[in-house]
XYZ file of C-alpha atoms in Angstrom:
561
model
C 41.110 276.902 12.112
C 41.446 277.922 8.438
C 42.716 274.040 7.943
C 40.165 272.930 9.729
C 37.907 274.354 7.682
C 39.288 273.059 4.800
C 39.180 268.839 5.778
C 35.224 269.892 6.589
C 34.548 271.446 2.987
C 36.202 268.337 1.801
C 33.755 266.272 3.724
C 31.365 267.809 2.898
C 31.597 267.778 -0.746
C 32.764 264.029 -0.338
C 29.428 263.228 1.538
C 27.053 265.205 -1.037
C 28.985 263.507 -3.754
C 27.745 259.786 -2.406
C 24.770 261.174 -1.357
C 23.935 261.943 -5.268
C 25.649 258.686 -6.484
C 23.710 256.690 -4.049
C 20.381 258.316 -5.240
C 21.298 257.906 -9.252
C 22.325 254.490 -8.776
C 19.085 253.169 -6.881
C 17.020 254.742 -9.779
C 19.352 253.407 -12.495
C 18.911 249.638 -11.128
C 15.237 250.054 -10.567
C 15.019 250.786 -14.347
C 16.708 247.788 -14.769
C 20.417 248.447 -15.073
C 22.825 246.150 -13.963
C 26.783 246.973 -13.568
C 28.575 245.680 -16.283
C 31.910 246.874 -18.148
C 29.914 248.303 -21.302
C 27.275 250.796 -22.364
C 24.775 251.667 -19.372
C 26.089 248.835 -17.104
C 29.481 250.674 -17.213
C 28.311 254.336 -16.126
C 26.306 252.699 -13.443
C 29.214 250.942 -12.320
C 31.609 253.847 -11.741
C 28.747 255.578 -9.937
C 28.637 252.495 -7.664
C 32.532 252.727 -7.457
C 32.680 256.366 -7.027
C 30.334 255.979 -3.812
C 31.714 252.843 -2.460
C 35.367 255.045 -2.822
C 34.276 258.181 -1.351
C 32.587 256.268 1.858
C 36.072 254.936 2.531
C 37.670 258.160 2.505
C 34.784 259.533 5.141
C 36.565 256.639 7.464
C 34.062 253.415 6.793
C 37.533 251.273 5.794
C 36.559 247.811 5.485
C 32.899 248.115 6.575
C 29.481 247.927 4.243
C 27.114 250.879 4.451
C 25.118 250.940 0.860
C 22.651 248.654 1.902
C 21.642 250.938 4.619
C 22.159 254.048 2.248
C 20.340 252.613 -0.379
C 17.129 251.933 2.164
C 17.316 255.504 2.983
C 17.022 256.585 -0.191
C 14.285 253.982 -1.119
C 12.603 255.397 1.416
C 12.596 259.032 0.723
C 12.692 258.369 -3.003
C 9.539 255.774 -3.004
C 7.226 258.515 -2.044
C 7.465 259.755 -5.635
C 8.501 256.377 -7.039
C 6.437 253.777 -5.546
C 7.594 251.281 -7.482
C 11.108 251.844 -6.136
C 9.911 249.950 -2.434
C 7.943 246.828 -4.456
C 12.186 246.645 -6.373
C 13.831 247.138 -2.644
C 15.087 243.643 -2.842
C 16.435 243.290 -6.301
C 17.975 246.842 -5.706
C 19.316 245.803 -2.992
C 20.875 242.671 -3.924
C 22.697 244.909 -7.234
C 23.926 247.270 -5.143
C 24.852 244.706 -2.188
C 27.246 242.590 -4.714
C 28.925 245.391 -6.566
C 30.092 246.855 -3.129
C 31.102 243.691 -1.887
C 32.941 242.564 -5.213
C 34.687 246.101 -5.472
C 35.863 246.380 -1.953
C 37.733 243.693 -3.120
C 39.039 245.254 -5.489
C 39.969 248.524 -4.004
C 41.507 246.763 -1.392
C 43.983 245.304 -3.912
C 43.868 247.957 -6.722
C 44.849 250.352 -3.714
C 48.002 248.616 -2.873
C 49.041 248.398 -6.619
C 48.375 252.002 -6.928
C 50.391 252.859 -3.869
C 53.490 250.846 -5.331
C 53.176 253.013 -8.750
C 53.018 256.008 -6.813
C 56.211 255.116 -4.429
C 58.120 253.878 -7.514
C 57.151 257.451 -9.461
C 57.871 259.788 -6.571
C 61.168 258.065 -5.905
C 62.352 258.548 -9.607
C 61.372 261.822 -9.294
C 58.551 261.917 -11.706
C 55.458 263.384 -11.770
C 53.664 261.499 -13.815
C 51.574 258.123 -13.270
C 52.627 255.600 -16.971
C 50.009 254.982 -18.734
C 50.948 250.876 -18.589
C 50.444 251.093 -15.031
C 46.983 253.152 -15.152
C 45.981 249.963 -17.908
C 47.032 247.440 -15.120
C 45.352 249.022 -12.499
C 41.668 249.198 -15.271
C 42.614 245.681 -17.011
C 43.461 243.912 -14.036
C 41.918 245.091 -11.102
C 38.929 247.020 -12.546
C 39.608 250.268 -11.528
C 38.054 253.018 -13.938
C 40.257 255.636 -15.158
C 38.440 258.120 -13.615
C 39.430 256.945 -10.558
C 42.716 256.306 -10.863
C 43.012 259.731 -12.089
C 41.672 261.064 -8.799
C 43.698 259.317 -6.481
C 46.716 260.335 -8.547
C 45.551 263.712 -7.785
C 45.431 263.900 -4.979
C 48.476 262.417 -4.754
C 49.901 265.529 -6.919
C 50.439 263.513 -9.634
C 49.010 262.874 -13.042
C 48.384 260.136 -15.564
C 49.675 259.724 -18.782
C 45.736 259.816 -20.594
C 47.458 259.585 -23.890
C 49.302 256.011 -23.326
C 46.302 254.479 -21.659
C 43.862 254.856 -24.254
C 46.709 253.673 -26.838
C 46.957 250.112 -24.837
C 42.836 250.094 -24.662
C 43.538 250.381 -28.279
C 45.407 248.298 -29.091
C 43.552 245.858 -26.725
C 39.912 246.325 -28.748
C 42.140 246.040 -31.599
C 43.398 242.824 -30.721
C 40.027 241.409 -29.776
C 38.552 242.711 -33.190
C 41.291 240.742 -35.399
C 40.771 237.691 -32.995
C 36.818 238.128 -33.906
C 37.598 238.854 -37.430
C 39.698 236.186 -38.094
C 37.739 233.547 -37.265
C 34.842 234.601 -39.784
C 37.631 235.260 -42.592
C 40.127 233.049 -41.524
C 43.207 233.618 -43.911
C 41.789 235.858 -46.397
C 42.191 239.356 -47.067
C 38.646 240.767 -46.443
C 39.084 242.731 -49.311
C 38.782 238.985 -51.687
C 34.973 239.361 -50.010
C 34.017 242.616 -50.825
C 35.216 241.844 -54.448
C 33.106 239.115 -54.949
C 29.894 241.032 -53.239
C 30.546 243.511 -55.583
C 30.969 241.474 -58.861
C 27.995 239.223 -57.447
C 25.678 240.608 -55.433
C 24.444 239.536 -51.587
C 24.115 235.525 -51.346
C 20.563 234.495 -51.561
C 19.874 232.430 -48.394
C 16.907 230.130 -48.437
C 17.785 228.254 -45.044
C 15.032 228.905 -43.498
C 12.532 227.123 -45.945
C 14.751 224.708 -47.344
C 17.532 222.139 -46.065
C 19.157 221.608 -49.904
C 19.251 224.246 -53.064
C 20.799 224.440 -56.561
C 23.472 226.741 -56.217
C 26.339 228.204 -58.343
C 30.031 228.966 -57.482
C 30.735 232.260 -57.356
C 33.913 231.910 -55.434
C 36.657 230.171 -54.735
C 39.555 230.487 -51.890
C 42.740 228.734 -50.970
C 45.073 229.745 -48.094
C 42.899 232.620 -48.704
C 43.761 233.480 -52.113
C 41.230 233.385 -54.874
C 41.278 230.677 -57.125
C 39.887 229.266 -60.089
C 39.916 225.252 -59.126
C 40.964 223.013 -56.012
C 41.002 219.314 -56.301
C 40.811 216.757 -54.006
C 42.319 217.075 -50.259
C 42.341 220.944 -50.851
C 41.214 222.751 -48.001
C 38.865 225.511 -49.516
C 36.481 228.224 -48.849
C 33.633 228.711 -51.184
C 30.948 230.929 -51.916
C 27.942 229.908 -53.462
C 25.216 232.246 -55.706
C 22.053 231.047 -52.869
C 22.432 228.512 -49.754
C 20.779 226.558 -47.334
C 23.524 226.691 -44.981
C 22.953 229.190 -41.739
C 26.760 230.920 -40.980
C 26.838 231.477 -37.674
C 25.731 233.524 -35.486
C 23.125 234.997 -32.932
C 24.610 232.484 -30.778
C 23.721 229.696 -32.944
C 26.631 227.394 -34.689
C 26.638 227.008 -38.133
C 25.563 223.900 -40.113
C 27.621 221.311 -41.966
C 27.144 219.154 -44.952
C 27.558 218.952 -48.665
C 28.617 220.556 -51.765
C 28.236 218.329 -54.637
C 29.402 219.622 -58.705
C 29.365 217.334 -61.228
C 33.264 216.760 -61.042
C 33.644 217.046 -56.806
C 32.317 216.382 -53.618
C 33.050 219.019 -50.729
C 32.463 218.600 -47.154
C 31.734 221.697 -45.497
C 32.453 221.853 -41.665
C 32.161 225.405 -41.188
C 29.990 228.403 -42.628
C 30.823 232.404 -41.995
C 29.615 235.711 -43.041
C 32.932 237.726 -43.067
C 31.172 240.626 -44.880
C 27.386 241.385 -44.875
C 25.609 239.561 -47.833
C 28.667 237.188 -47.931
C 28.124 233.250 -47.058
C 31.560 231.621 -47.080
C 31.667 227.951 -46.756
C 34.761 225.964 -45.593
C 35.897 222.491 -45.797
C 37.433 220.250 -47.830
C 37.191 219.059 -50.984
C 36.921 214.646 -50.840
C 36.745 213.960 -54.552
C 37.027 215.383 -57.829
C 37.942 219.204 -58.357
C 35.699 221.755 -58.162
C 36.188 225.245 -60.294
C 34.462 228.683 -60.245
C 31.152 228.726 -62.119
C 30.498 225.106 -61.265
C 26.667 224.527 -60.925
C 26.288 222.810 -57.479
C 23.986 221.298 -55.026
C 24.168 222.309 -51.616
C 22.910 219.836 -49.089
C 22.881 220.589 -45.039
C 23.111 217.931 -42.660
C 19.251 217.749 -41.547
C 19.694 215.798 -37.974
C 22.529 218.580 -37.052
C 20.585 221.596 -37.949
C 16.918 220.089 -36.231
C 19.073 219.450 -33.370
C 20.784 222.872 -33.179
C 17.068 224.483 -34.347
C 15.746 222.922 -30.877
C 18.305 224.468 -28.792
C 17.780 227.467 -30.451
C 14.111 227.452 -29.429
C 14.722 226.064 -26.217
C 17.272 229.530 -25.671
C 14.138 231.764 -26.193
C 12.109 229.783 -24.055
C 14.371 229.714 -21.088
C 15.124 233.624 -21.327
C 11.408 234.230 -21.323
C 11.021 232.022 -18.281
C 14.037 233.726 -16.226
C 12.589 237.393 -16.807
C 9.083 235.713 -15.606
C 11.254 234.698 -12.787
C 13.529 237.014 -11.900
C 11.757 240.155 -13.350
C 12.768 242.376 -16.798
C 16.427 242.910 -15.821
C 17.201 239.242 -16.500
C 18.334 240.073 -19.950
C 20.446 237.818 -22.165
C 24.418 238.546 -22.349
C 24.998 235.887 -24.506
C 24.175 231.820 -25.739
C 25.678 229.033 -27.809
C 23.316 226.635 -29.297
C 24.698 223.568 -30.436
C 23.062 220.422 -31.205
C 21.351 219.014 -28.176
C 22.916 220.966 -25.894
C 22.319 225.181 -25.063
C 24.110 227.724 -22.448
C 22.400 231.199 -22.022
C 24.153 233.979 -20.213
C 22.072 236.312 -18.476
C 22.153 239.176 -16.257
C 21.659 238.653 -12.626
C 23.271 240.068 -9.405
C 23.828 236.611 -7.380
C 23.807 233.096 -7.787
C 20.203 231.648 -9.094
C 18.610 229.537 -6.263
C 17.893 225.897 -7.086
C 13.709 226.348 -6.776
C 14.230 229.143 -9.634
C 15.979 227.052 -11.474
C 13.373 223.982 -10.995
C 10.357 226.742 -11.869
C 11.465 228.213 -14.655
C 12.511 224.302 -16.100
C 8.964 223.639 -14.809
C 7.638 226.345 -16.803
C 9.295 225.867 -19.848
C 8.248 222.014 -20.390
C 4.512 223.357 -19.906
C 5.223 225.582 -22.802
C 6.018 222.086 -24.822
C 3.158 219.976 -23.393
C 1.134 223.124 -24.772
C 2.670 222.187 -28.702
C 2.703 226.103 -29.005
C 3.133 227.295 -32.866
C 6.820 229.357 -33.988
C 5.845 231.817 -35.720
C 8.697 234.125 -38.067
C 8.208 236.942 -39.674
C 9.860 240.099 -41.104
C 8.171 243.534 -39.697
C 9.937 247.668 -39.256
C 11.632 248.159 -35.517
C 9.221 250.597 -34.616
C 6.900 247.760 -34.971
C 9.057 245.443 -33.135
C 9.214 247.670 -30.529
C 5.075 248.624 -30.222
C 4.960 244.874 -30.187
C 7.310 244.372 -26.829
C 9.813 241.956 -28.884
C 12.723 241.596 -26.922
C 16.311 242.710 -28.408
C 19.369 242.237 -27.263
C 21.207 245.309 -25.944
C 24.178 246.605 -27.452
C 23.419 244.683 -30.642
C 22.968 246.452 -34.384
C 19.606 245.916 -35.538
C 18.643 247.154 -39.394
C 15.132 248.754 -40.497
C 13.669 245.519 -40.747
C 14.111 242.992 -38.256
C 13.247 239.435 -37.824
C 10.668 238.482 -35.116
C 10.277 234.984 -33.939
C 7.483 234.385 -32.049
C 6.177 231.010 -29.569
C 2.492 231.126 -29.009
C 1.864 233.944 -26.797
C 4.538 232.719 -24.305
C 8.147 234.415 -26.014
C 8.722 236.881 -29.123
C 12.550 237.953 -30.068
C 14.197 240.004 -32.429
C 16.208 237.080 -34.059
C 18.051 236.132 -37.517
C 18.636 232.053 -36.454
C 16.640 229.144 -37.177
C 13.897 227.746 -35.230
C 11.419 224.595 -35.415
C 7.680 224.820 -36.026
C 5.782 223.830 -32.825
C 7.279 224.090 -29.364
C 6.158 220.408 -28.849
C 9.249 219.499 -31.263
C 11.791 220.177 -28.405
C 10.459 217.054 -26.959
C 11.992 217.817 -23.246
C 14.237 220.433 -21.627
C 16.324 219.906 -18.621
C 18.400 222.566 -16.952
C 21.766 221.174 -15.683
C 22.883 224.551 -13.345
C 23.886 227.475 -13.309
C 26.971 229.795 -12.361
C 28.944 233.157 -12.756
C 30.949 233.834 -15.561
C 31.480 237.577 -14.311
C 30.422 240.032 -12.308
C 26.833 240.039 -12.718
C 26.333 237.616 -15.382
C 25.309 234.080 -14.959
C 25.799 231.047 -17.105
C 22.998 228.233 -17.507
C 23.623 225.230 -19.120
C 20.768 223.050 -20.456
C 20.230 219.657 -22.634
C 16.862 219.454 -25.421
C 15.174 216.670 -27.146
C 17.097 213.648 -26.841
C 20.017 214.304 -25.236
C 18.517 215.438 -22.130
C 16.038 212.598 -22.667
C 19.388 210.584 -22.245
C 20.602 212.572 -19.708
C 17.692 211.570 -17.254
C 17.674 208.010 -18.394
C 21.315 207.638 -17.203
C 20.223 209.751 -13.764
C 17.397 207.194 -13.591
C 19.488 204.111 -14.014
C 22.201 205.358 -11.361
C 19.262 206.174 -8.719
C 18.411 202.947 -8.986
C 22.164 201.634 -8.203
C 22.271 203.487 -5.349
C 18.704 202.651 -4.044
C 19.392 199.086 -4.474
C 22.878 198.758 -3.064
C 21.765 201.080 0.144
C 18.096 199.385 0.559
C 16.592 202.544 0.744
C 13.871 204.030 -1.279
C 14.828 206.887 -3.772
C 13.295 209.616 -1.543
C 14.816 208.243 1.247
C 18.492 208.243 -0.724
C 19.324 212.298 0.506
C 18.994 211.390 4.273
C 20.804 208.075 3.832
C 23.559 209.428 2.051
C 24.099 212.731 4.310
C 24.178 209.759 7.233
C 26.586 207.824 5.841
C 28.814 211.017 4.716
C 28.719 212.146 7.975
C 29.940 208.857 9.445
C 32.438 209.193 7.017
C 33.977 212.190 7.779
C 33.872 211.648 11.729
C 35.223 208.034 10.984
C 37.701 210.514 9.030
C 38.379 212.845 11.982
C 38.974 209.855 14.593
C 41.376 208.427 12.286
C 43.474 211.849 11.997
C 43.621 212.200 15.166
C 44.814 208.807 15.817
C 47.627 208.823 13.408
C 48.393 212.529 15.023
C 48.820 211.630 18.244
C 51.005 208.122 16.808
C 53.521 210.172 14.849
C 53.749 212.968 18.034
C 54.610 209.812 20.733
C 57.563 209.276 18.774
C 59.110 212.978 20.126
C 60.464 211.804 23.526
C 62.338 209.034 21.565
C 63.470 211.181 18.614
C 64.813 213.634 20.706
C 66.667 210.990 22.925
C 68.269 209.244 20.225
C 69.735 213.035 18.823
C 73.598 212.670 17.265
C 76.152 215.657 18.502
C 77.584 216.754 15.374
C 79.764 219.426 16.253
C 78.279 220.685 19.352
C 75.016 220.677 17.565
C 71.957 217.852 18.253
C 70.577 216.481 15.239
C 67.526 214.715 14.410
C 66.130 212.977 11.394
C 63.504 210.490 11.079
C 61.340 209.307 8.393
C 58.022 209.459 9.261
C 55.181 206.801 7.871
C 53.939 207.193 4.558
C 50.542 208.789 4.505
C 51.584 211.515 7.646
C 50.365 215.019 6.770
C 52.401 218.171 6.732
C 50.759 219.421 9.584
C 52.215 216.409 11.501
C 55.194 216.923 10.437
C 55.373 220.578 11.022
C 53.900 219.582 14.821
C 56.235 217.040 15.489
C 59.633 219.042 14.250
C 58.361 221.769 16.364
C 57.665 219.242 19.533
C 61.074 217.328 19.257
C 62.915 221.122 18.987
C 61.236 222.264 22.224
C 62.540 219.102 24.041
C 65.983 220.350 23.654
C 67.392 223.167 25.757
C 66.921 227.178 24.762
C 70.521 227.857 24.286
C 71.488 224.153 22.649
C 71.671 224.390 19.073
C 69.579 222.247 17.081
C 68.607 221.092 14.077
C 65.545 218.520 13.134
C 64.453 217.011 9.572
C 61.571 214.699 9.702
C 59.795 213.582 6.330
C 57.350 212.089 4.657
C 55.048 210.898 1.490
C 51.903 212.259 2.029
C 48.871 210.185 1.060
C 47.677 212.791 -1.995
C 50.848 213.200 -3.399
């Protein structure tokens, strides 16, 4: 009885513990939080996980029950929180995906788990490594905090210490891999030096595409020095600029630094240290020295081209929250010239009529020729004024708003063009997941996607003429003729199928006695499948006698390889 007792003041705890998890996490997403493996998205993640868990140890194995959960608690919840029942569906579709994605994951974390534990127990220890607690978070996705409960109750315990150390060492490594591509060989020290000596690098990108400039530094293999001459590869910091380093998502321009003795052709432009604008390339002529007086030019077409996507990136994140409400917040973008991705929180795939809208949407925003507007205002300000930020990121005091018409307005440091009509045309290519919970879309601006439907245009036209069919008759056509295809296919397979299988009675007829044992081989036609084959071994065995040894080879070339 006492046991008894016991298992039910487990259960009981277990069930109030999902009960409470279930509850927090509804709320959480409805206020627009999204699983993901850092800051807020992470705690409401191992809530998720924590429920999910404890359901399968109240006996739901295999089977889903936090969409009906989570409608419970909508329901009891929405009489205080209305707005909870108009969010039903997005909650539901957060919640839906991270139990489906992490019963996944249980299912295989579990078996991992049980492996370490077998493996510890039989040596005799009572301790779960610390390599095997990273595996279990790095690979599979289990939290720590789980895996220290299941140890538990398991008797054993984790070594804490030596799985932080490999997190460690894992930020670590993603740090240096960060940090070295903004300071590339140099000791970031060299940087600091030079900010000190110097002062912050003036940067007049914004207003102006060339400037008069001085060198201030000069790098090599990442050692300062005084000169590099021609075919040098060099990094070089200049008093003021017009070239952007990158950042904010946006690449960073190229062009030309001219002295009165060199030329240098600058490919790439980082900010290894705040105020610092390093410039790399190579030097083409001449030599160039510290205190040179220089002209910095940036390549115009590149940066207008790269200032488009740019645009185009704020355009397209304002049209997916429109679309898919507040929680479709940016987790990430590249703009590069003519071409943009945005990453973006969502919790499933985007459907294509979203997709078409918000495109929709956006090129109404460039028939409209709406004015970008910068300027420089307090975060408080920001704030009042509903500029989106992006979470997670550093902002200082003063912060950099960039504004389209009424339409967009961003907290943002990049470069921009002047009139939304100066994107000329936007076309979204697709979308997919990158992770759990983030999507990826891909879009072209200006010309390129200009191009892009100019080509689409020209192939329609192929296909329209070669099928005589009208382009909005092309779908149908083509889904007839793939179908005919594919049961053209099908015949054909089974044709060939039932060829290679007549051959059994024969095969198995013509078997050699080697040693008291029947053997067959045959080559079958090139182009047979492995299923065939597999069929037809097993067909010419059978023919044979239960207790007459056997053996049978067939083979052949398949068509795909």
């Amino acid at each position: 009885r006492a046991q008894t007792e016991g298992v039910q003041t487990v259960e009981t705890r277990t069930r109030e513990a999902w009960t409470g998890e279930t509850r927090t996490g509804v709320m959480l997403v409805a206020d627009g939080v999204l699983p993901s493996n850092e800051g807020r998205g992470y705690v409401l993640r191992r809530i998720l996980r924590r429920a999910i868990r404890n359901l399968r140890l109240l006996g739901a194995g295999e089977q889903r029950y936090m969409h009906d959960l989570t409608a419970v608690t909508i329901d009891v919840m929405g009489e205080l929180y209305p707005d909870l029942k108009a969010d039903a569906p997005q909650v539901h579709g957060v919640i839906d995906a991270e139990e489906a994605s992490f019963l996944g994951t249980l299912r295989t974390g579990t078996a991992i788990f049980d492996a370490a534990v077998e493996e510890t127990k039989r040596k005799g220890q009572g301790t779960l490594g610390g390599d095997q607690a990273f595996q279990l978070h790095d690979t599979y996705g289990f939290p720590i905090d789980l895996t220290l409960e299941m140890a538990s109750e398991q008797g054993l315990k984790v070594d804490e210490e030596g799985f932080r150390r490999l997190m460690k060492e894992q930020r670590d490594r993603a740090k240096a891999d960060a940090a070295a591509k903004k300071t590339g060989n140099a000791d970031i020290s060299v940087f600091g030096q030079i900010l000190e000596k110097t002062g912050k690098v003036e940067f007049l990108g914004y207003d102006n595409v060339t400037a008069e400039s001085v060198v201030i530094g000069l790098l090599v293999d990442g050692l300062p020095v005084p000169a590099a001459g021609a075919g040098s590869t060099v990094e070089v910091v200049l008093s003021r600029t017009p070239f952007y380093a990158e950042g904010g998502g946006q690449l960073a321009d190229q062009g030309t630094i001219r002295t009165d003795g060199a030329e240098v052709e600058i490919v790439d432009v980082q900010s290894p240290v705040s105020g610092v604008i390093v410039h790399r390339g190579k030097v083409r002529t001449g030599e160039v020295r510290v205190g040179d007086q220089a002209q910095a030019e940036i390549d115009v077409e590149r940066r207008r081209a790269i200032s488009r996507s740019h645009t185009a990136t704020h355009l397209v994140h304002r049209g997916f929250r429109n679309a898919l409400g507040e929680t479709a917040a940016q987790a990430g973008s590249e703009n590069s010239p003519g071409r943009f991705r945005f990453d973006f929180t969502a919790a499933g795939a985007v459907p294509p009529s979203v997709l078409r809208d918000v495109e929709d949407e956006v090129n109404a925003i460039l028939i409209n020729d709406l004015k970008v507007n910068a300027f420089h205002t307090s975060q408080a300000e920001a704030r009042a004024m509903g500029a989106l930020a992006l979470f997670g990121e550093k902002y200082g005091e003063t912060v950099r708003i960039v504004e389209v018409g009424d339409y967009s307005r961003e907290l943002c440091g990049g470069t921009h063009v002047a009139s939304s009509g100066q994107l000329g045309l936007v076309k979204v290519l697709g979308e997919a997941s990158i992770g759990a919970g983030v999507r990826r879309v891909e879009a072209l601006v200006g010309l390129d996607a200009f191009r892009f439907l100019a080509r689409e245009s020209v192939l329609v036209a192929q296909l329209s003429e070669q099928l005589k069919a009208r382009r909005e008759e092309l779908p149908e056509r083509i889904e007839g003729i793939v179908t005919r295809l594919r049961t053209a296919e099908k015949e054909l397979d089974r044709l060939r199928s039932a060829q290679v299988l007549a051959l059994a009675g024969e095969m198995a007829a013509g078997a050699r006695d080697l040693g008291g044992v029947s053997v067959v081989t045959h080559r079958a036609p090139d182009g047979t499948s492995a299923d065939d084959l597999r069929k037809l071994a097993l067909d010419v065995r059978g023919r044979f006698p239960g207790d007459r040894a056997a053996v049978v080879v067939v083979a052949a070339v398949p068509a795909d390889r």
